[in-house]
Coordinates of C-alpha atoms in Angstrom, one line a residue:
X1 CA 20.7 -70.3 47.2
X2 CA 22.1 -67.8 50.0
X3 CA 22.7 -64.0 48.6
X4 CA 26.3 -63.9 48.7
X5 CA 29.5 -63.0 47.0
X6 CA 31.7 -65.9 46.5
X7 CA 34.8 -65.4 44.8
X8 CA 34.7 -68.2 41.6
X9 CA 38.5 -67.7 41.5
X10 CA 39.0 -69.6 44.4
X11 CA 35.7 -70.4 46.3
X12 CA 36.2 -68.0 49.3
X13 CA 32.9 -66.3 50.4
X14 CA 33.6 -62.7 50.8
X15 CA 30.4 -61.3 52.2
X16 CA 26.9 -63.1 52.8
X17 CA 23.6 -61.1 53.5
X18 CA 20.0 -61.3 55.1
X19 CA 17.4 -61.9 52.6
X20 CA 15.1 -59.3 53.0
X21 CA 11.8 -60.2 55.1
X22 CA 7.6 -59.5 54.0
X23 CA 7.8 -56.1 56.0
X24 CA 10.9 -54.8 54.6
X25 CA 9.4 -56.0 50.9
X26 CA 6.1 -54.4 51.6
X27 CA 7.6 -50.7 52.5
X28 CA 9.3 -50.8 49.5
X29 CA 6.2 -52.0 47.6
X30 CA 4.5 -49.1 49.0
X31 CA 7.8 -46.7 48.3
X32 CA 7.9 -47.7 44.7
X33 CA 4.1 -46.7 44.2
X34 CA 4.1 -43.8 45.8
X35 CA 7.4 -42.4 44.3
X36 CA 5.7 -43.9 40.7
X37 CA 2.7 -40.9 41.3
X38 CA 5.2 -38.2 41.5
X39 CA 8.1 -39.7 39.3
X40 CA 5.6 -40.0 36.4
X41 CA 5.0 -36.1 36.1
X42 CA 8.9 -34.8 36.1
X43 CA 9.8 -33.9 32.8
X44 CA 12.2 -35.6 30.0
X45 CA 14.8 -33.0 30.6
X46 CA 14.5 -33.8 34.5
X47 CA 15.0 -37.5 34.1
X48 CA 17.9 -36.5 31.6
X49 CA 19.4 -34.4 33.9
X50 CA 20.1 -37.7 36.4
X51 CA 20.6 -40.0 34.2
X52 CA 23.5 -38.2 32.9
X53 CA 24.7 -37.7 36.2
X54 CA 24.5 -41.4 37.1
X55 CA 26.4 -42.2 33.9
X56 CA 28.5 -39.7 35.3
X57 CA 29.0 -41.3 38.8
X58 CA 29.3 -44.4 36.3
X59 CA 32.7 -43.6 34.5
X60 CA 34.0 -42.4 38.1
X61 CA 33.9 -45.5 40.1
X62 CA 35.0 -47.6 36.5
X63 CA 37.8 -49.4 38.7
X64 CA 36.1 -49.9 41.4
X65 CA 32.6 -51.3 40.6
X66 CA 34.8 -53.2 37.4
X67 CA 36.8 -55.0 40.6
X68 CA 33.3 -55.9 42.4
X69 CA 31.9 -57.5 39.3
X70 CA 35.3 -59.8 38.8
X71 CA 35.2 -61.0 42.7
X72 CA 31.4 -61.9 42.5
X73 CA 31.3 -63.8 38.9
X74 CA 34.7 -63.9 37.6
X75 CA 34.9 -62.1 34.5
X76 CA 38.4 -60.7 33.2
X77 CA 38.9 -57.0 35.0
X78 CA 39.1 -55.7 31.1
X79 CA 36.0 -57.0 30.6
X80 CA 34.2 -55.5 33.8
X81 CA 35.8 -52.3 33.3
X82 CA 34.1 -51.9 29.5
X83 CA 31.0 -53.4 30.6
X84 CA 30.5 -49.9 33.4
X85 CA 31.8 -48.1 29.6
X86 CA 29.5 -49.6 28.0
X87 CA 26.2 -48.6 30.4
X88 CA 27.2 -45.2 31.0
X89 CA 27.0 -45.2 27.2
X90 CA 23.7 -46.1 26.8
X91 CA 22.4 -44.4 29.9
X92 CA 23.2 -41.1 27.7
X93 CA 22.2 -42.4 24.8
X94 CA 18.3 -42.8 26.8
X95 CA 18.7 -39.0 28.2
X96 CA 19.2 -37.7 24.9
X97 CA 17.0 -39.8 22.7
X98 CA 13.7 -40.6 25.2
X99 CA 12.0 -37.7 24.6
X100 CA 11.8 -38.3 21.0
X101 CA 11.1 -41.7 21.0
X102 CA 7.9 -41.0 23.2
X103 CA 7.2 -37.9 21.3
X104 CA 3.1 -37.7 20.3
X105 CA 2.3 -39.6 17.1
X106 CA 0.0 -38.2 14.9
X107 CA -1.6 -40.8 12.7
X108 CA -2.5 -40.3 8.6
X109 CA -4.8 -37.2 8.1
X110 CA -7.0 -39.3 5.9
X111 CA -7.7 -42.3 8.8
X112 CA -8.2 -38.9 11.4
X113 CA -10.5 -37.2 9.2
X114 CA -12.4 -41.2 8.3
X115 CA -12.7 -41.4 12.2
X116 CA -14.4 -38.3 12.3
X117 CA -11.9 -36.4 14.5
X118 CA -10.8 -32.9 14.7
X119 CA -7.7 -34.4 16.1
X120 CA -5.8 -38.0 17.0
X121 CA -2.8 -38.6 18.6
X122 CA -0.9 -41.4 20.2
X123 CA 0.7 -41.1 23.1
X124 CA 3.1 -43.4 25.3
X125 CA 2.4 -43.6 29.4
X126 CA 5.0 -45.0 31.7
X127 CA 2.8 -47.8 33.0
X128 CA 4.3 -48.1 37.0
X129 CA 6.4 -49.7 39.0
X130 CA 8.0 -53.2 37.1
X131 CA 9.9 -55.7 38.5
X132 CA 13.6 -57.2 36.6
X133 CA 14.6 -60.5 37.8
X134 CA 18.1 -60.1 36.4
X135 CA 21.2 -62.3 35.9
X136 CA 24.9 -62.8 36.9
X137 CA 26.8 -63.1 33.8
X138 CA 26.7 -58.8 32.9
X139 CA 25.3 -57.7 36.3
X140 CA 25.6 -54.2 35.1
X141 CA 24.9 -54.3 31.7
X142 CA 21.5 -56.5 32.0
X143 CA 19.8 -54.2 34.5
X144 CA 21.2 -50.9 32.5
X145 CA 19.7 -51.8 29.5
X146 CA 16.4 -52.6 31.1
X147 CA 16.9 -49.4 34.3
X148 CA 17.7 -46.3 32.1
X149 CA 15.4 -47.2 29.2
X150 CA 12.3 -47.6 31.9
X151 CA 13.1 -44.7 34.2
X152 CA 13.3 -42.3 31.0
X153 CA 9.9 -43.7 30.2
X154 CA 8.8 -42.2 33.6
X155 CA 8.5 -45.7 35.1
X156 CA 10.8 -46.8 38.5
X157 CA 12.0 -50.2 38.5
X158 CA 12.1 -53.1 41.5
X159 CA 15.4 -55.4 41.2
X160 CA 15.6 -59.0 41.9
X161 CA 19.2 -59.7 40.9
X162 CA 20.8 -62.9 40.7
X163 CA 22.3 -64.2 44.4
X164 CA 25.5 -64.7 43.9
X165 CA 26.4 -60.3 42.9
X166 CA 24.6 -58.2 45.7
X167 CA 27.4 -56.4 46.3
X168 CA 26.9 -54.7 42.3
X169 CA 22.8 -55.3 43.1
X170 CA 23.4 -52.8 45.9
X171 CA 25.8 -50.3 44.2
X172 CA 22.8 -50.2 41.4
X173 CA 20.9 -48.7 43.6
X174 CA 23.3 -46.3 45.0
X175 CA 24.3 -45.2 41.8
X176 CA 20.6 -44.0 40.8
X177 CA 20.0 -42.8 44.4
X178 CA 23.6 -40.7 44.6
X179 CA 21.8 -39.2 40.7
X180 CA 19.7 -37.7 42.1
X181 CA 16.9 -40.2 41.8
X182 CA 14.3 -39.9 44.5
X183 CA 14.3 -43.5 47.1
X184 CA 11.6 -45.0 45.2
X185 CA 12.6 -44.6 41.4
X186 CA 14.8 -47.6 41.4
X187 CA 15.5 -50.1 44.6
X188 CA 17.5 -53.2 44.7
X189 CA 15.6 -56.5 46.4
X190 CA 17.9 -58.6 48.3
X191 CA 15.5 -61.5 47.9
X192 CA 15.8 -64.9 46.6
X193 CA 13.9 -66.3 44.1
X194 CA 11.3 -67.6 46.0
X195 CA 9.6 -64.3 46.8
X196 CA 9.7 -63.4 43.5
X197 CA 6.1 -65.1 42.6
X198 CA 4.4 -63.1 45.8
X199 CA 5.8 -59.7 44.3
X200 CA 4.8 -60.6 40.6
X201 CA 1.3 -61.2 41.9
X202 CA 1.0 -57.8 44.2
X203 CA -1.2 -55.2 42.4
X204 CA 1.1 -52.9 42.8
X205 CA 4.0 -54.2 39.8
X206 CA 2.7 -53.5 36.7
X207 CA 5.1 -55.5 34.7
X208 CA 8.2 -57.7 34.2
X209 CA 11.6 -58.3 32.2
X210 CA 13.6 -61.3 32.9
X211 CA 16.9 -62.3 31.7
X212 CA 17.5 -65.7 32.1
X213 CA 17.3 -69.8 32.1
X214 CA 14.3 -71.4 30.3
X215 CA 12.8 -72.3 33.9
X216 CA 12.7 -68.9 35.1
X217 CA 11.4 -67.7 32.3
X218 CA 8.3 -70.2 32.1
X219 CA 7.6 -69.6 35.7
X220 CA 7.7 -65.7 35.5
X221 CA 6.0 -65.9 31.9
X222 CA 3.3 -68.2 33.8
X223 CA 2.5 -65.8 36.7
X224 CA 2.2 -62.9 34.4
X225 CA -0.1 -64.2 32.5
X226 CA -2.3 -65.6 35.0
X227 CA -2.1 -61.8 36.8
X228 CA -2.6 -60.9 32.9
X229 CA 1.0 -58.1 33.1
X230 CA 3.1 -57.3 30.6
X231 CA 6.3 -59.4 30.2
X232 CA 9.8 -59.3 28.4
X233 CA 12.1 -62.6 28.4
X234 CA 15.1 -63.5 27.3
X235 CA 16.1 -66.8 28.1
X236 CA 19.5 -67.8 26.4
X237 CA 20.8 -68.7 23.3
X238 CA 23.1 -70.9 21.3
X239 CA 24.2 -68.5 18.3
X240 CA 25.1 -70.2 15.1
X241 CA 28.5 -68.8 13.4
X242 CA 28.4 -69.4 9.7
X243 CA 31.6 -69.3 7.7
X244 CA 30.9 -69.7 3.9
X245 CA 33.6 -70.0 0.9
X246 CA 34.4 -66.4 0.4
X247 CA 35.1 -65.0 4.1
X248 CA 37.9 -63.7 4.8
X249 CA 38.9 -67.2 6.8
X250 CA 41.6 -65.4 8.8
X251 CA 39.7 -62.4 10.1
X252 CA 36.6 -65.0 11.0
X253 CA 38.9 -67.4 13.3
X254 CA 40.2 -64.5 14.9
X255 CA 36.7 -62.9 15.6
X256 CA 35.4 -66.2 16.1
X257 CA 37.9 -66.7 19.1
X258 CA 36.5 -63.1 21.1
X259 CA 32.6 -64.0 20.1
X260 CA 33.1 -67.9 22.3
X261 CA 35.2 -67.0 25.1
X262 CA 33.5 -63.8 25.6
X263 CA 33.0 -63.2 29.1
X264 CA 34.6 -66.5 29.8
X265 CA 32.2 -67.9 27.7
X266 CA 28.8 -67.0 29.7
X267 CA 26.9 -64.8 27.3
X268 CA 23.8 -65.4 25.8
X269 CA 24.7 -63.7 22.7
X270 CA 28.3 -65.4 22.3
X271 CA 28.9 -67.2 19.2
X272 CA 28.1 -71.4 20.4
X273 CA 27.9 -73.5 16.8
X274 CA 29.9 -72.9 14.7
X275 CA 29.1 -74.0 10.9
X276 CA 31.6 -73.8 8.1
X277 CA 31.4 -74.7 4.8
X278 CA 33.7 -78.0 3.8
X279 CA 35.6 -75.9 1.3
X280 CA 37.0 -74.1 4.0
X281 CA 36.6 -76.2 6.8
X282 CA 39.9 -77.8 7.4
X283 CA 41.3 -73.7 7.3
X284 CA 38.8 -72.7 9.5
X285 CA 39.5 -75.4 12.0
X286 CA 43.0 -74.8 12.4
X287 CA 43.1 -71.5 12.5
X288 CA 40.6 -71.4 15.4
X289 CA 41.8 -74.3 17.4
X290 CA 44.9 -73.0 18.0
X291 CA 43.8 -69.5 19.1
X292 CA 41.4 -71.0 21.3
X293 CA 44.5 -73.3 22.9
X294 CA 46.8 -70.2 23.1
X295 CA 44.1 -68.4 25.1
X296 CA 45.7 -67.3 28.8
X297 CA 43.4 -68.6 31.2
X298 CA 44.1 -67.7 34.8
X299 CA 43.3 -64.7 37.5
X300 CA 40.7 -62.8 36.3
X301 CA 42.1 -59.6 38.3
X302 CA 45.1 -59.7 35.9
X303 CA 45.1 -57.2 33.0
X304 CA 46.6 -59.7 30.6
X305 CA 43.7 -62.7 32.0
X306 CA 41.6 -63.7 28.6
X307 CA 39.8 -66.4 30.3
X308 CA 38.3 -66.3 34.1
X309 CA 36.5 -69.1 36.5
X310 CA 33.3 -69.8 35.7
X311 CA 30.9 -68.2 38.0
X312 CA 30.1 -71.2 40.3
X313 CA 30.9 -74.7 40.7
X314 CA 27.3 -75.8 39.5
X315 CA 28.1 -73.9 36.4
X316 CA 31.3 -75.9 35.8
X317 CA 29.6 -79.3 36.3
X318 CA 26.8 -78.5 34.2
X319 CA 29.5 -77.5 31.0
X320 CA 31.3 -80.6 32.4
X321 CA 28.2 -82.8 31.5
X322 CA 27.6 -81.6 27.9
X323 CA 31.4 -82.0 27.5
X324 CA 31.5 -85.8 28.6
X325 CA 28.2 -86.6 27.3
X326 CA 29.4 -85.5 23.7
X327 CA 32.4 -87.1 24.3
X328 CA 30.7 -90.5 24.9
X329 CA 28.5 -90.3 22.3
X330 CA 30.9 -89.7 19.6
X331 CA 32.5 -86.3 19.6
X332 CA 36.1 -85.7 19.2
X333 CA 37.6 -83.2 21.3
X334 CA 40.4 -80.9 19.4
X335 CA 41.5 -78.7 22.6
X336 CA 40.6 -78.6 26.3
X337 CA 37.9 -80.5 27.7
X338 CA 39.7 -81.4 31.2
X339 CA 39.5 -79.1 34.2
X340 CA 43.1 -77.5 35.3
X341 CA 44.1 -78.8 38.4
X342 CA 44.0 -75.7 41.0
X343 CA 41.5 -73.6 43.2
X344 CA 38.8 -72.0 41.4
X345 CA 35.7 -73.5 39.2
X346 CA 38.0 -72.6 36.0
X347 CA 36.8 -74.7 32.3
X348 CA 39.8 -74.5 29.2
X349 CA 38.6 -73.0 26.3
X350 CA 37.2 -76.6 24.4
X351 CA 36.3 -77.4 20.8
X352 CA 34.0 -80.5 19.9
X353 CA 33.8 -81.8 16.7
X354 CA 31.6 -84.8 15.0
X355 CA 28.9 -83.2 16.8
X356 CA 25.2 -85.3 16.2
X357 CA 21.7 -84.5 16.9
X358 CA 21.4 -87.4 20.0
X359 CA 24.0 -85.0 21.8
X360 CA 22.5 -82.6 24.3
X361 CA 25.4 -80.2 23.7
X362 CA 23.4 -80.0 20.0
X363 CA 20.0 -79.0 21.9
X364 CA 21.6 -77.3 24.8
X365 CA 23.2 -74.1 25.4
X366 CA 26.8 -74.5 26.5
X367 CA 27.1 -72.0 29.0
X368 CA 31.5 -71.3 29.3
X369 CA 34.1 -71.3 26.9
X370 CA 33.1 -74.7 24.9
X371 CA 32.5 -74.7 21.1
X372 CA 31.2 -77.2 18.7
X373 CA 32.0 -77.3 14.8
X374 CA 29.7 -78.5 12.4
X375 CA 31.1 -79.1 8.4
X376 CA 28.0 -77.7 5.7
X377 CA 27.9 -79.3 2.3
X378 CA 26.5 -75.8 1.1
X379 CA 24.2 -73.2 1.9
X380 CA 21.0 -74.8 2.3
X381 CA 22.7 -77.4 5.2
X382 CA 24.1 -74.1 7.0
X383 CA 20.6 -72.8 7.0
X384 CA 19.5 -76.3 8.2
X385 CA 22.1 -76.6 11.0
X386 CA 21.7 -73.4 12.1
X387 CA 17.8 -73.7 12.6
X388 CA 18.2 -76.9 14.2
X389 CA 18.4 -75.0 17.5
X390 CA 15.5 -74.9 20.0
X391 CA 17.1 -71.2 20.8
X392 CA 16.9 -68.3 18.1
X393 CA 18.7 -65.6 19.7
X394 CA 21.3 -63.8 17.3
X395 CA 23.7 -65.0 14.2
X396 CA 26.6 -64.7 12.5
X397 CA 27.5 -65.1 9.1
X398 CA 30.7 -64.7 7.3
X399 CA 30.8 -64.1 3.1
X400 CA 31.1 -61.6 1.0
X401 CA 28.5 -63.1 -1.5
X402 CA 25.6 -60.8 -0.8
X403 CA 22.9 -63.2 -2.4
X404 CA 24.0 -65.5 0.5
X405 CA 23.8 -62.4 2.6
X406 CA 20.1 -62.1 1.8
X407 CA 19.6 -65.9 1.9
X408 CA 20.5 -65.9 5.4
X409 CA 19.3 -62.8 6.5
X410 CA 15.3 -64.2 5.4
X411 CA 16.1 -68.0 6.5
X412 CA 17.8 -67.8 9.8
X413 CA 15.3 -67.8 12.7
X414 CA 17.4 -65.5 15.2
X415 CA 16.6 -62.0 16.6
X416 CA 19.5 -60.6 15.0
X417 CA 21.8 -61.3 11.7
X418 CA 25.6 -60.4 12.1
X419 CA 27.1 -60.2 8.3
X420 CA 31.3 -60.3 8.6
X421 CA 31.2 -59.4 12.4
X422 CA 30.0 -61.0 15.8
X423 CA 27.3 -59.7 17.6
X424 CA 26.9 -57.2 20.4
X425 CA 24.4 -55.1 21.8
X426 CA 24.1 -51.5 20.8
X427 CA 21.6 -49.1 22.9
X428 CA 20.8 -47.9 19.2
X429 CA 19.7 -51.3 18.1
X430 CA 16.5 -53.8 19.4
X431 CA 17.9 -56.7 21.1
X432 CA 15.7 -59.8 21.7
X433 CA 15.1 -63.2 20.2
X434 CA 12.5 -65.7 19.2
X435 CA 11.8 -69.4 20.1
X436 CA 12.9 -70.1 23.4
X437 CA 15.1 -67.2 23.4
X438 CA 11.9 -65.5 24.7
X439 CA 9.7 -62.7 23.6
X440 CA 10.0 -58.9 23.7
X441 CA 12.5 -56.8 22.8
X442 CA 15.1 -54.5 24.7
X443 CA 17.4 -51.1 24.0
X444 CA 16.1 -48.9 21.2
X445 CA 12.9 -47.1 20.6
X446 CA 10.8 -50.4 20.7
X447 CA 13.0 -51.1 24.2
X448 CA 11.7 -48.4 26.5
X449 CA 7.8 -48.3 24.5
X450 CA 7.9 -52.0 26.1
X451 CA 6.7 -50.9 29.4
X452 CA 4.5 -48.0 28.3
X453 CA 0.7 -47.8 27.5
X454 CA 0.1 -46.7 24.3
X455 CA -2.7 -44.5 24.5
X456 CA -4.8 -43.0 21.6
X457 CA -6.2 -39.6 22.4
X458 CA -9.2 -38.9 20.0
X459 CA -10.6 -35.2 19.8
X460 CA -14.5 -34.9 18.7
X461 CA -14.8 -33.0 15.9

């Protein structure tokens, strides 16, 4: 795939660029470890200092790195613009809470004394340079959530983003370098994703995190291991939405709309299956189908867009396939499911109904604004339908009955539970999945101990 921006709205390729050859690769190998000796020693109030002046820089070029991100993937300018909001947010939220996360612990007196230790404690090493093979769909947000975490920790980072944004790849590393950030604290890699094997192997990277399809995750997850490094991977999802009899039917529609098309539809966490009671199930239905119809879908540059292009042609066919193979086998389609007939890889906002478990749709995540509905007898078939997933990324349930509350907060097999709301991602919060969603988990305390060693320091008596 060439490294180039290509404009999904209509296909026009803006600006292509050189992949980046073994020497070029090599002196920033050597860059990152050098910097990594030095980088390691500044203090938490040093790395504070520009990180808050990158989230700084941030919030000042809002409109114009918010316009980059819409030409090279598509999404609404709204969108892009909260999404630089939303990283300069949890770049502060590391500077001011790092130092206390990665504060010395001291364990129980009694298992110090039983050791026979004058003094124990446990303390958290930034382990070197580590490598983030990132993806389009938030090209800010996924690398922010893994950059400011990791360089707080006193580790620099190595980016292999996805080929189709270098221009936001390169502004990345601007941003950290125009903070203050010495060279080697955080580069960008304009490679493709054929080098990134040879990198992963090189003594040198000490680590990994990769957002992304199953595929790349295996083959990352496979090199790691056989180098025997440290890895985080998230690799997708397809969210369950539960509505149950006592939601507030109106409210869950509405939210229900926002938590599918979300980033015209291409986010891991968005809302995919959604299962709704048969008491409410006709409500439900109507509600949300014609919200989803009455969704504007059209230029993303325009402030009142809802719905963008998909990010690339390939995308399109692939949601195109899921669509007509449903279709075929069975499904009724409520609302879209035809491409508009003008420039651009666009996808209307679809609902699929009489959904079955021979349908890859049911075992595949739908990666654009396309949503199936499943009708639950009760609880326990929710539950059922919801697990039925080979992905167990995040949730959401509606009902104001908290014994169903705890029900599905102990029987859903996701990373997250999202009770009367949709989910998102919070710098506060950990954010990971299990299954085939991948391993590890990102933003929060247990986010930036990830890539640290966790050393116990034990003091003779």
């Amino acid at each position: 795939m060439p490294i180039a921006t290509v404009n999904p709205a209509n296909g026009e390729t803006l600006k292509t660029y050189e992949a980046m050859g073994e020497e070029e690769i090599e002196r920033r190998l050597q860059l990152a470890e050098a910097t990594f000796r030095t980088y390691r020693t500044t203090t938490f109030a040093e790395r504070a200092r520009r990180m808050n002046k990158a989230a700084d820089l941030l919030d000042e070029d809002q409109q114009e790195i918010g316009r980059v991100m819409t030409t090279e993937m598509g999404k609404p300018v709204k969108q892009a613009r909260a999404e630089a909001t939303k990283c300069a947010k949890a770049m502060r939220w590391y500077a001011e809470h790092a130092e206390e996360l990665l504060a010395d612990e001291e364990p129980a007196e009694y298992d110090v004394k039983d050791s026979g230790a004058s003094r124990v404690r446990v303390r958290y090493r930034p382990l070197g340079p580590v490598l983030a093979v990132m993806p389009w769909n938030f090209p800010l947000w996924q690398v922010i959530r893994f950059a400011a975490p990791a360089l707080m920790a006193g580790n620099v980072g190595l980016l292999k983003h996805a080929s189709n944004v270098p221009q936001t790849a390169l502004y990345l590393e601007d941003l950290f370098h125009r903070a203050g950030f010495t060279e080697g604290c955080f580069q960008t890699l304009l490679i493709g994703s054929g080098a990134v094997d040879g990198i992963l192997r090189d003594e040198r990277v000490k680590a990994a995190t990769l957002t992304g399809s199953e595929p790349a995750g295996r083959a990352v997850a496979s090199t790691a291991g056989e180098m025997v490094k440290k890895t985080v991977l998230e690799l997708g999802g397809s969210d369950p939405f539960v509505v149950m009899p006592s939601a507030d039917i109106d409210r869950a529609a509405r939210v229900a709309v926002i938590a599918r098309v979300q980033n015209n539809g291409q986010s891991c966490i968005a809302a995919k299956r959604f299962i709704v009671h048969t008491d409410v199930y006709d409500a439900f239905a109507e509600r949300f189908v014609q919200s989803m119809k009455a969704l504007k879908v059209g230029d993303p540059t325009q402030e009142d867009t809802e719905v963008g292009p998909l990010s690339s042609e390939r995308g399109r066919a692939d949601l195109e396939e899921l669509v007509d193979d449903a279709r075929r086998s069975g499904a009724a389609v409520l609302c879209g499911g035809e491409r508009p007939d003008w420039p651009g890889w666009y996808y209307p906002p679809t609902v699929l109904t009489g959904i079955t478990r021979e349908m890859r749709i049911h075992r595949e995540e739908a990666f654009g604004p396309v949503a199936t509905l499943y009708r639950a007898a009760d609880l326990d078939e929710a539950v059922l339908i919801a697990n039925d997933s080979p992905f167990g990324l995040s949730s959401n349930v509606w009902t104001r009955d908290e014994n169903e509350v705890d029900r599905f907060v102990r029987d859903l097999e996701a990373g997250g539970v999202y009770v009367n709301g949709m989910t998102a991602s919070h710098p506060g919060f950990p954010f990971g999945g299990v299954k085939r969603s991948g391993y590890g988990r990102e933003l929060s305390g247990h986010g930036i101990r990830e890539f640290c060693n966790i050393t116990t320091v034990w003091h003779g008596a």
